[in-house]
């Protein structure tokens, strides 16, 4: 049954312009929507192409988790899976004490490299992550987390070839960058005004080590301080209340920019600022006061759940992206997950569920459709952030688990059954990272259903990718509409057909355009990714 027929003779002029190569591809001049299918028409692309589908990849595996049940050779599992996932961007935590455990000297304009520790266990664990990024072409954001209230350094290496000569002096005390700041609210804090130059020098030292000494081309951007909207705590005579010092954050960022320019390293890294915890006012202030300094902005999101309507997600990101577009800068989702937190931010109830994979992809599509250029899932794998950390601090939101013996079963949160057990969301996230490559153009699609999201992407290699994420209880028929046709491989994230091992979901079907339409059935609680051959 043919419902509508339209012939656009004018388009004949463009017939034969191929969108890609591999299968039959080109432009189709007739349009015919098959009966019973809802049209998903490809219109105009968003202004910015994708900057990367990434993960939080904090470098504690070799430094901290070897003493928490992991074996050194297990690092190969991390490497193998990250490659399988084709993760495009890593957000990487660094603490200043790893490389500047005590102040190098009392002059923030001159570095005493004798007092800089480049080969600590912590730094070597960081280099292992960066080596992997280099190997797979991932871009890296270095987030210098903040100032530690209590320094916890590993005094020596397992082999004993290097001992941190400053560990005994620094350990158990507030890091020297915390001078002038008596905040007592969190394990990490902001920088008092009197130490801003020293903080800027420290960050400059780190970037010089990574870019000039170690030649890491993967390191592309930096973020000063994690979630400063709540965590940039400063308490002193100027800030008696011990609360986040927003003006201090702005001032610190400006000094950082000036210092990087003076040290001639500003061109080596982008400044990714705001990094707010769902705090639009903080983002707006950052855009207002740091719009000229920032290269891009990011915000975090743990607001939504499996049954959140698309509109809530797109409205949230629309507002963020519109804000940063005012100064011509893109907006990135620096962290995201669900809102199913237990008593601590290291647990979410839904982390073992299949449904979370559908939710993650639907969130991603909604963010892309509303103007985000990419996102970084918190977190790549379960691990401890410090050797001395309590079980409560054990981060358990990963795409896979840690060694099974390191878990105890908690109410509503089962423990894994095997070592490094893969969670279903691994496969859903991997589908996106494998097929929507960095630099893809984004075409939002409107499904008319608040629990089904869709987007089209045109990759840099000329291939089209269509994605549908259906969190609803109903199967629904859609037809992607595009004048560029071609043949497609169909990949499905489906509860009854998850892979058993580390390999990604394989294509199980093919689809093709006919008369500008490619009909598909979007299964309830499923994800479809269609990739042009
Ligand atoms: Ca210093
Ligand atoms: Ca110095």
Coordinates of C-alpha atoms and ligand atoms in Angstrom, one line a residue:
X1 CA 0.0 0.0 0.0
X2 CA 1.4 3.3 -1.1
X3 CA 0.2 6.2 1.0
X4 CA 1.8 9.2 -0.6
X5 CA 3.8 9.7 -3.8
X6 CA 5.8 12.7 -4.6
X7 CA 8.3 13.2 -7.4
X8 CA 10.9 15.9 -7.2
X9 CA 12.1 16.4 -10.7
X10 CA 14.5 19.1 -9.6
X11 CA 16.4 16.7 -7.5
X12 CA 17.2 14.6 -10.6
X13 CA 20.0 17.1 -11.2
X14 CA 21.7 15.7 -8.1
X15 CA 21.0 12.1 -8.8
X16 CA 24.1 10.0 -8.4
X17 CA 25.7 12.1 -5.7
X18 CA 26.7 9.4 -3.4
X19 CA 26.7 9.8 0.4
X20 CA 29.3 7.1 0.8
X21 CA 30.6 4.0 -0.8
X22 CA 30.5 0.3 -0.1
X23 CA 26.9 -0.6 -1.0
X24 CA 24.5 0.9 -3.5
X25 CA 24.1 4.5 -2.4
X26 CA 23.1 7.8 -3.8
X27 CA 20.1 10.1 -3.9
X28 CA 16.6 9.1 -4.5
X29 CA 14.2 11.4 -6.2
X30 CA 10.9 9.8 -5.3
X31 CA 9.3 9.8 -1.9
X32 CA 6.9 7.2 -0.7
X33 CA 6.1 6.5 3.0
X34 CA 5.0 2.9 3.6
X35 CA 1.7 2.5 5.3
X36 CA 1.6 2.3 9.0
X37 CA 5.1 3.8 9.5
X38 CA 5.8 7.1 11.3
X39 CA 8.2 9.2 9.3
X40 CA 11.5 10.3 10.8
X41 CA 12.7 12.9 8.4
X42 CA 16.3 14.0 8.3
X43 CA 16.3 17.8 8.2
X44 CA 19.1 20.3 9.0
X45 CA 22.2 19.3 10.9
X46 CA 23.0 20.8 14.3
X47 CA 25.7 23.5 14.1
X48 CA 28.4 21.5 15.8
X49 CA 29.6 18.0 14.9
X50 CA 30.2 15.4 17.6
X51 CA 33.3 15.8 19.7
X52 CA 33.4 12.3 21.1
X53 CA 31.6 9.6 23.0
X54 CA 33.7 9.2 26.1
X55 CA 34.0 7.8 29.6
X56 CA 35.4 8.8 33.0
X57 CA 38.7 6.8 33.1
X58 CA 40.4 7.6 36.3
X59 CA 43.9 6.3 36.5
X60 CA 43.8 4.3 39.7
X61 CA 43.9 0.7 38.4
X62 CA 47.7 0.1 38.6
X63 CA 48.3 2.5 41.5
X64 CA 45.5 1.8 43.9
X65 CA 43.6 -1.3 42.9
X66 CA 46.5 -3.8 42.8
X67 CA 46.2 -3.7 46.6
X68 CA 42.4 -4.0 46.4
X69 CA 42.2 -7.4 44.8
X70 CA 43.3 -6.8 41.2
X71 CA 46.3 -8.4 39.7
X72 CA 48.7 -6.3 37.6
X73 CA 48.1 -8.5 34.5
X74 CA 44.3 -7.7 34.8
X75 CA 45.2 -4.3 33.3
X76 CA 45.2 -6.1 30.0
X77 CA 41.4 -6.7 30.5
X78 CA 40.9 -3.0 30.9
X79 CA 42.9 -2.3 27.7
X80 CA 41.2 -4.9 25.7
X81 CA 37.7 -3.8 26.6
X82 CA 38.4 -0.1 26.1
X83 CA 39.6 -1.0 22.6
X84 CA 36.5 -3.1 21.9
X85 CA 34.3 -0.2 23.1
X86 CA 36.2 2.2 20.8
X87 CA 35.9 4.9 23.5
X88 CA 36.7 8.2 21.8
X89 CA 37.4 10.4 24.8
X90 CA 38.7 9.9 28.3
X91 CA 38.0 12.3 31.2
X92 CA 40.9 11.6 33.6
X93 CA 41.3 12.6 37.2
X94 CA 44.7 14.0 38.4
X95 CA 45.6 15.2 41.9
X96 CA 48.3 17.8 42.2
X97 CA 50.3 15.8 44.9
X98 CA 51.1 13.1 42.4
X99 CA 53.6 15.3 40.7
X100 CA 54.0 18.2 43.1
X101 CA 53.7 16.7 46.6
X102 CA 55.4 19.6 48.3
X103 CA 55.8 23.1 46.9
X104 CA 58.7 23.1 44.4
X105 CA 59.8 26.4 45.8
X106 CA 58.2 29.6 46.9
X107 CA 58.3 31.2 43.5
X108 CA 55.3 30.4 41.3
X109 CA 57.1 31.9 38.2
X110 CA 60.1 29.5 38.4
X111 CA 59.9 25.7 38.5
X112 CA 62.4 23.7 40.5
X113 CA 62.1 20.5 38.6
X114 CA 64.2 18.7 41.3
X115 CA 61.2 18.7 43.5
X116 CA 58.7 17.5 40.9
X117 CA 57.9 13.7 41.0
X118 CA 57.2 12.5 37.5
X119 CA 57.7 8.8 38.1
X120 CA 55.6 8.1 41.1
X121 CA 53.2 5.0 41.1
X122 CA 50.3 7.5 40.7
X123 CA 51.9 9.1 37.6
X124 CA 52.9 5.8 36.1
X125 CA 49.3 4.6 36.5
X126 CA 48.3 7.8 34.7
X127 CA 50.8 7.2 31.9
X128 CA 49.3 3.7 31.4
X129 CA 45.9 5.3 30.7
X130 CA 47.4 7.9 28.4
X131 CA 49.4 5.2 26.5
X132 CA 46.1 3.4 25.8
X133 CA 44.5 6.7 24.6
X134 CA 47.4 7.2 22.3
X135 CA 47.1 3.7 21.0
X136 CA 43.4 3.9 20.2
X137 CA 43.2 7.5 19.1
X138 CA 41.1 8.6 22.1
X139 CA 41.2 12.3 23.1
X140 CA 41.9 13.1 26.7
X141 CA 40.6 15.7 29.1
X142 CA 42.8 16.1 32.2
X143 CA 40.7 17.2 35.1
X144 CA 42.9 18.5 38.0
X145 CA 40.3 17.5 40.6
X146 CA 41.1 20.1 43.3
X147 CA 43.1 20.4 46.5
X148 CA 43.3 17.4 48.8
X149 CA 42.4 18.0 52.4
X150 CA 44.5 14.9 53.3
X151 CA 47.3 13.8 51.0
X152 CA 47.6 10.0 50.6
X153 CA 50.6 9.1 48.5
X154 CA 52.1 5.8 47.8
X155 CA 55.6 6.0 49.3
X156 CA 57.4 3.7 46.9
X157 CA 56.9 1.3 44.0
X158 CA 56.2 -2.4 44.1
X159 CA 59.7 -3.0 42.7
X160 CA 61.3 -0.4 45.0
X161 CA 63.1 1.3 42.2
X162 CA 61.5 4.6 43.0
X163 CA 60.5 6.0 46.3
X164 CA 58.6 9.2 46.6
X165 CA 61.0 11.3 48.6
X166 CA 58.2 13.6 49.7
X167 CA 55.6 11.1 50.7
X168 CA 56.5 11.1 54.3
X169 CA 56.6 14.8 54.4
X170 CA 53.2 15.3 52.6
X171 CA 51.1 12.3 53.7
X172 CA 48.4 12.8 56.2
X173 CA 48.4 16.6 55.8
X174 CA 46.5 19.1 53.8
X175 CA 48.2 19.6 50.4
X176 CA 50.3 22.7 50.3
X177 CA 47.9 24.2 47.7
X178 CA 45.3 24.3 50.5
X179 CA 47.2 27.0 52.4
X180 CA 44.9 29.8 53.4
X181 CA 41.9 27.5 53.1
X182 CA 40.4 25.9 56.2
X183 CA 37.4 24.3 54.5
X184 CA 36.3 21.1 56.2
X185 CA 33.3 20.0 54.0
X186 CA 34.8 17.6 51.5
X187 CA 37.9 15.6 50.8
X188 CA 38.7 18.0 48.0
X189 CA 38.4 21.8 48.0
X190 CA 39.1 25.0 46.1
X191 CA 42.1 27.4 46.1
X192 CA 42.4 30.4 48.4
X193 CA 43.2 33.6 46.6
X194 CA 46.8 33.7 48.0
X195 CA 47.5 30.3 46.4
X196 CA 46.0 30.8 43.0
X197 CA 49.4 31.5 41.4
X198 CA 50.8 28.3 42.9
X199 CA 47.8 26.3 41.6
X200 CA 48.3 27.8 38.1
X201 CA 52.0 26.9 38.2
X202 CA 51.2 23.4 39.3
X203 CA 48.7 22.8 36.5
X204 CA 51.3 24.3 34.1
X205 CA 53.9 21.8 35.4
X206 CA 51.5 18.9 34.7
X207 CA 50.7 20.0 31.2
X208 CA 54.4 20.5 30.5
X209 CA 55.2 17.0 31.7
X210 CA 52.4 15.5 29.6
X211 CA 52.8 17.5 26.5
X212 CA 56.5 18.4 26.3
X213 CA 58.3 15.8 28.3
X214 CA 56.1 12.7 27.5
X215 CA 54.8 14.0 24.2
X216 CA 51.2 12.8 24.7
X217 CA 49.3 14.1 21.6
X218 CA 46.1 12.5 23.1
X219 CA 45.9 15.1 25.8
X220 CA 43.7 17.7 24.2
X221 CA 42.0 19.6 27.0
X222 CA 42.0 20.5 30.6
X223 CA 39.4 21.2 33.3
X224 CA 40.4 22.9 36.5
X225 CA 38.4 21.4 39.4
X226 CA 35.7 18.8 39.4
X227 CA 32.2 20.1 39.9
X228 CA 33.3 23.5 41.3
X229 CA 29.6 24.6 41.5
X230 CA 29.4 22.8 44.8
X231 CA 33.0 21.6 45.5
X232 CA 35.1 24.8 45.2
X233 CA 34.9 25.2 48.9
X234 CA 37.0 28.0 50.5
X235 CA 36.9 29.1 54.1
X236 CA 38.9 31.9 55.4
X237 CA 38.5 35.5 56.4
X238 CA 37.2 36.5 53.0
X239 CA 34.9 33.5 52.8
X240 CA 33.8 32.8 56.4
X241 CA 30.8 30.6 55.4
X242 CA 32.8 27.6 54.0
X243 CA 30.9 27.4 50.8
X244 CA 31.6 27.2 47.1
X245 CA 33.5 30.3 46.1
X246 CA 32.2 31.0 42.6
X247 CA 34.0 34.3 42.2
X248 CA 37.2 32.5 43.3
X249 CA 36.7 29.9 40.6
X250 CA 36.4 32.6 37.9
X251 CA 39.5 34.4 39.2
X252 CA 41.5 31.1 39.3
X253 CA 40.5 30.3 35.7
X254 CA 41.6 33.7 34.5
X255 CA 45.0 33.3 36.3
X256 CA 45.3 29.8 34.8
X257 CA 44.8 31.2 31.3
X258 CA 47.4 34.0 31.9
X259 CA 49.9 31.5 33.3
X260 CA 49.5 29.1 30.4
X261 CA 50.0 32.0 28.0
X262 CA 53.1 33.1 29.9
X263 CA 54.5 29.6 29.8
X264 CA 53.6 29.3 26.1
X265 CA 51.5 26.2 26.6
X266 CA 48.0 27.7 26.1
X267 CA 47.9 26.5 22.5
X268 CA 48.6 23.0 23.5
X269 CA 45.3 22.4 25.3
X270 CA 41.7 23.5 25.2
X271 CA 40.1 24.9 28.3
X272 CA 36.9 22.9 29.1
X273 CA 35.2 25.0 31.9
X274 CA 32.2 25.1 34.3
X275 CA 32.1 21.3 34.9
X276 CA 29.0 22.1 37.0
X277 CA 26.9 19.6 38.8
X278 CA 23.5 20.3 37.1
X279 CA 23.9 23.9 38.0
X280 CA 22.6 26.2 35.3
X281 CA 23.4 29.4 37.3
X282 CA 27.0 28.3 37.6
X283 CA 27.2 27.5 33.9
X284 CA 25.7 30.9 33.1
X285 CA 28.2 32.7 35.3
X286 CA 31.0 30.8 33.7
X287 CA 29.8 31.7 30.2
X288 CA 29.4 35.3 31.2
X289 CA 32.8 35.7 32.9
X290 CA 34.9 33.1 31.2
X291 CA 33.3 33.1 27.7
X292 CA 36.5 34.5 26.1
X293 CA 38.8 32.1 27.9
X294 CA 36.9 28.9 27.5
X295 CA 37.1 26.7 24.4
X296 CA 34.2 24.6 25.5
X297 CA 31.9 24.2 28.5
X298 CA 30.6 21.1 30.2
X299 CA 27.9 20.2 32.7
X300 CA 27.1 16.9 34.5
X301 CA 23.8 15.2 34.7
X302 CA 22.3 12.6 37.2
X303 CA 18.8 14.0 37.0
X304 CA 16.9 11.5 34.9
X305 CA 15.6 8.0 35.0
X306 CA 14.3 5.3 32.6
X307 CA 10.8 6.8 32.5
X308 CA 11.8 10.4 32.1
X309 CA 10.2 12.0 29.0
X310 CA 12.5 13.1 26.2
X311 CA 11.2 16.6 26.6
X312 CA 12.7 16.9 30.1
X313 CA 16.1 15.8 28.8
X314 CA 16.1 18.0 25.7
X315 CA 14.8 21.1 27.6
X316 CA 17.7 20.7 30.1
X317 CA 20.3 20.4 27.4
X318 CA 18.7 23.0 25.1
X319 CA 19.1 25.6 27.8
X320 CA 22.8 24.7 28.4
X321 CA 23.7 24.6 24.8
X322 CA 21.9 27.9 24.1
X323 CA 23.8 29.5 27.0
X324 CA 27.3 28.5 25.7
X325 CA 26.3 29.3 22.1
X326 CA 25.9 32.9 23.2
X327 CA 29.7 33.1 23.3
X328 CA 30.1 30.7 20.3
X329 CA 31.4 27.7 22.4
X330 CA 30.1 24.1 22.3
X331 CA 28.6 22.3 25.3
X332 CA 29.6 18.8 26.4
X333 CA 28.1 16.5 29.0
X334 CA 31.1 15.9 31.2
X335 CA 29.5 13.2 33.3
X336 CA 26.2 11.4 33.2
X337 CA 24.3 8.4 34.7
X338 CA 20.8 7.8 36.2
X339 CA 19.2 9.4 39.2
X340 CA 18.9 6.0 41.0
X341 CA 21.5 6.9 43.7
X342 CA 21.7 4.9 46.9
X343 CA 22.9 6.7 50.0
X344 CA 26.2 7.3 48.3
X345 CA 27.1 8.6 44.8
X346 CA 29.2 5.4 44.3
X347 CA 26.0 3.3 43.9
X348 CA 23.0 3.4 41.6
X349 CA 20.2 0.8 41.9
X350 CA 19.8 0.3 38.2
X351 CA 23.5 -0.4 37.3
X352 CA 23.0 -4.1 36.8
X353 CA 19.8 -3.8 34.7
X354 CA 19.5 -4.3 31.0
X355 CA 17.1 -1.3 30.8
X356 CA 19.8 1.1 31.9
X357 CA 21.5 0.5 28.5
X358 CA 18.4 1.7 26.7
X359 CA 18.2 4.7 29.0
X360 CA 21.8 5.7 28.4
X361 CA 21.4 5.7 24.6
X362 CA 18.1 7.5 24.8
X363 CA 19.8 10.1 27.0
X364 CA 22.6 10.5 24.6
X365 CA 20.3 11.0 21.6
X366 CA 18.3 13.6 23.5
X367 CA 21.5 15.5 24.4
X368 CA 22.8 15.3 20.9
X369 CA 19.3 16.4 19.5
X370 CA 19.4 19.4 21.9
X371 CA 22.9 20.7 21.1
X372 CA 25.4 18.7 23.1
X373 CA 28.6 17.7 21.1
X374 CA 29.3 14.6 23.2
X375 CA 29.2 13.0 26.6
X376 CA 31.4 11.1 29.0
X377 CA 29.8 8.2 30.9
X378 CA 30.6 8.0 34.6
X379 CA 32.3 5.5 34.8
X380 CA 34.3 3.0 32.7
X381 CA 34.7 0.3 35.3
X382 CA 34.3 -0.3 39.0
X383 CA 37.4 0.5 41.1
X384 CA 38.7 2.0 44.3
X385 CA 39.9 5.6 44.1
X386 CA 42.5 5.1 46.9
X387 CA 44.2 2.2 48.6
X388 CA 42.8 3.3 52.0
X389 CA 39.3 3.9 50.8
X390 CA 36.3 2.3 52.6
X391 CA 33.9 -0.2 51.0
X392 CA 31.3 2.6 50.9
X393 CA 33.7 4.6 48.6
X394 CA 34.2 1.7 46.2
X395 CA 33.0 3.1 42.9
X396 CA 30.4 0.7 41.4
X397 CA 28.9 2.4 38.4
X398 CA 31.1 0.9 35.8
X399 CA 30.4 -0.8 32.5
X400 CA 32.0 -3.8 34.2
X401 CA 32.7 -4.9 37.7
X402 CA 35.9 -5.4 39.7
X403 CA 37.0 -8.8 41.1
X404 CA 33.9 -10.5 42.5
X405 CA 35.4 -11.3 45.9
X406 CA 35.8 -7.5 46.5
X407 CA 31.9 -7.1 46.7
X408 CA 29.4 -7.7 49.5
X409 CA 25.8 -8.0 48.5
X410 CA 23.8 -4.9 49.5
X411 CA 20.0 -4.5 49.7
X412 CA 18.7 -4.1 46.2
X413 CA 22.2 -4.3 44.8
X414 CA 23.4 -7.7 43.9
X415 CA 27.1 -8.6 43.8
X416 CA 28.6 -9.8 40.6
X417 CA 28.9 -13.5 39.9
X418 CA 32.2 -13.5 38.1
X419 CA 35.4 -11.5 38.1
X420 CA 35.2 -8.4 36.0
X421 CA 31.6 -9.2 35.1
X422 CA 30.3 -7.1 32.2
X423 CA 27.1 -5.2 32.8
X424 CA 24.5 -5.0 30.0
X425 CA 25.1 -1.3 29.6
X426 CA 28.6 -2.1 28.2
X427 CA 27.0 -3.3 25.0
X428 CA 24.6 -0.4 24.6
X429 CA 27.3 2.2 25.2
X430 CA 29.7 0.3 22.9
X431 CA 27.2 0.4 20.1
X432 CA 27.2 4.2 20.2
X433 CA 31.0 4.6 20.6
X434 CA 31.7 2.0 17.8
X435 CA 29.4 3.6 15.2
X436 CA 29.0 7.3 15.9
X437 CA 32.5 8.4 15.3
X438 CA 34.0 11.7 16.4
X439 CA 33.3 14.5 13.9
X440 CA 29.8 13.2 12.9
X441 CA 27.1 15.7 11.9
X442 CA 24.0 15.4 14.1
X443 CA 20.5 15.4 12.7
X444 CA 17.8 15.4 15.4
X445 CA 14.7 13.3 14.6
X446 CA 11.2 13.7 16.2
X447 CA 9.5 10.4 17.1
X448 CA 6.3 11.9 18.6
X449 CA 6.8 9.5 21.5
X450 CA 8.2 10.8 24.7
X451 CA 9.9 7.5 25.5
X452 CA 11.5 6.9 22.1
X453 CA 14.4 9.0 20.9
X454 CA 16.0 9.0 17.5
X455 CA 18.9 10.7 15.7
X456 CA 20.7 10.4 12.4
X457 CA 24.4 11.0 12.1
X458 CA 26.6 11.6 9.0
X459 CA 30.1 10.4 9.8
X460 CA 33.3 11.9 8.5
X461 CA 33.7 8.8 6.3
X462 CA 30.5 9.7 4.5
X463 CA 28.4 6.9 6.1
X464 CA 25.0 7.6 7.6
X465 CA 24.1 6.1 11.0
X466 CA 20.5 6.0 12.4
X467 CA 19.8 5.3 16.1
X468 CA 16.5 4.6 17.8
X469 CA 16.2 4.1 21.6
X470 CA 12.9 2.9 22.8
X471 CA 12.2 3.0 26.6
X472 CA 8.4 2.4 26.0
X473 CA 6.4 -0.7 26.4
X474 CA 5.3 -0.8 22.8
X475 CA 6.9 -1.9 19.5
X476 CA 6.6 1.0 17.0
X477 CA 7.2 1.2 13.3
X478 CA 9.3 4.1 12.0
X479 CA 10.6 5.0 8.6
X480 CA 13.8 7.0 8.4
X481 CA 13.4 9.5 5.6
X482 CA 16.4 10.8 3.7
X483 CA 17.0 11.5 0.0
X484 CA 20.4 9.8 0.4
X485 CA 19.8 6.1 0.2
X486 CA 22.0 3.1 0.8
X487 CA 22.1 -0.3 2.4
X488 CA 22.5 -0.7 6.1
X489 CA 23.7 -3.2 8.7
X490 CA 21.3 -3.4 11.7
X491 CA 22.6 -3.8 15.2
X492 CA 20.1 -4.4 18.0
X493 CA 20.6 -4.1 21.8
X494 CA 17.9 -6.6 23.0
X495 CA 17.5 -8.2 26.3
X496 CA 17.2 -11.8 24.9
X497 CA 20.2 -11.4 22.6
X498 CA 23.1 -9.9 24.5
X499 CA 26.6 -11.1 23.7
X500 CA 28.2 -13.4 26.2
X501 CA 31.8 -12.0 26.1
X502 CA 33.7 -8.8 25.6
X503 CA 33.0 -8.5 21.9
X504 CA 30.5 -5.9 20.8
X505 CA 27.0 -6.6 19.4
X506 CA 27.2 -7.9 15.9
X507 CA 24.9 -6.9 13.0
X508 CA 21.9 -9.3 12.8
X509 CA 19.9 -7.8 9.9
X510 CA 20.1 -5.5 7.0
X511 CA 17.9 -2.7 5.9
X512 CA 17.7 -0.4 2.9
X513 CA 16.1 2.8 1.6
X514 CA 13.4 2.6 -0.9
X515 CA 11.7 5.8 -2.2
X516 CA 13.6 7.9 0.4
X517 CA 12.3 5.7 3.3
X518 CA 13.9 3.0 5.4
X519 CA 11.3 1.2 7.4
X520 CA 12.2 -0.4 10.7
X521 CA 10.4 -1.8 13.8
X522 CA 11.6 -0.3 17.0
X523 CA 11.2 -2.9 19.7
X524 CA 9.9 -2.0 23.1
X525 CA 12.8 -1.5 25.5
X526 CA 15.4 -1.8 22.8
X527 CA 18.0 0.1 20.8
X528 CA 18.6 -0.1 17.1
X529 CA 21.7 1.2 15.3
X530 CA 21.7 1.2 11.6
X531 CA 25.0 1.7 9.9
X532 CA 25.5 2.3 6.2
X533 CA 27.5 -0.4 4.5
Ligands
LIG1 CA1 54.9 25.5 43.2
LIG2 CA1 57.9 27.4 41.6

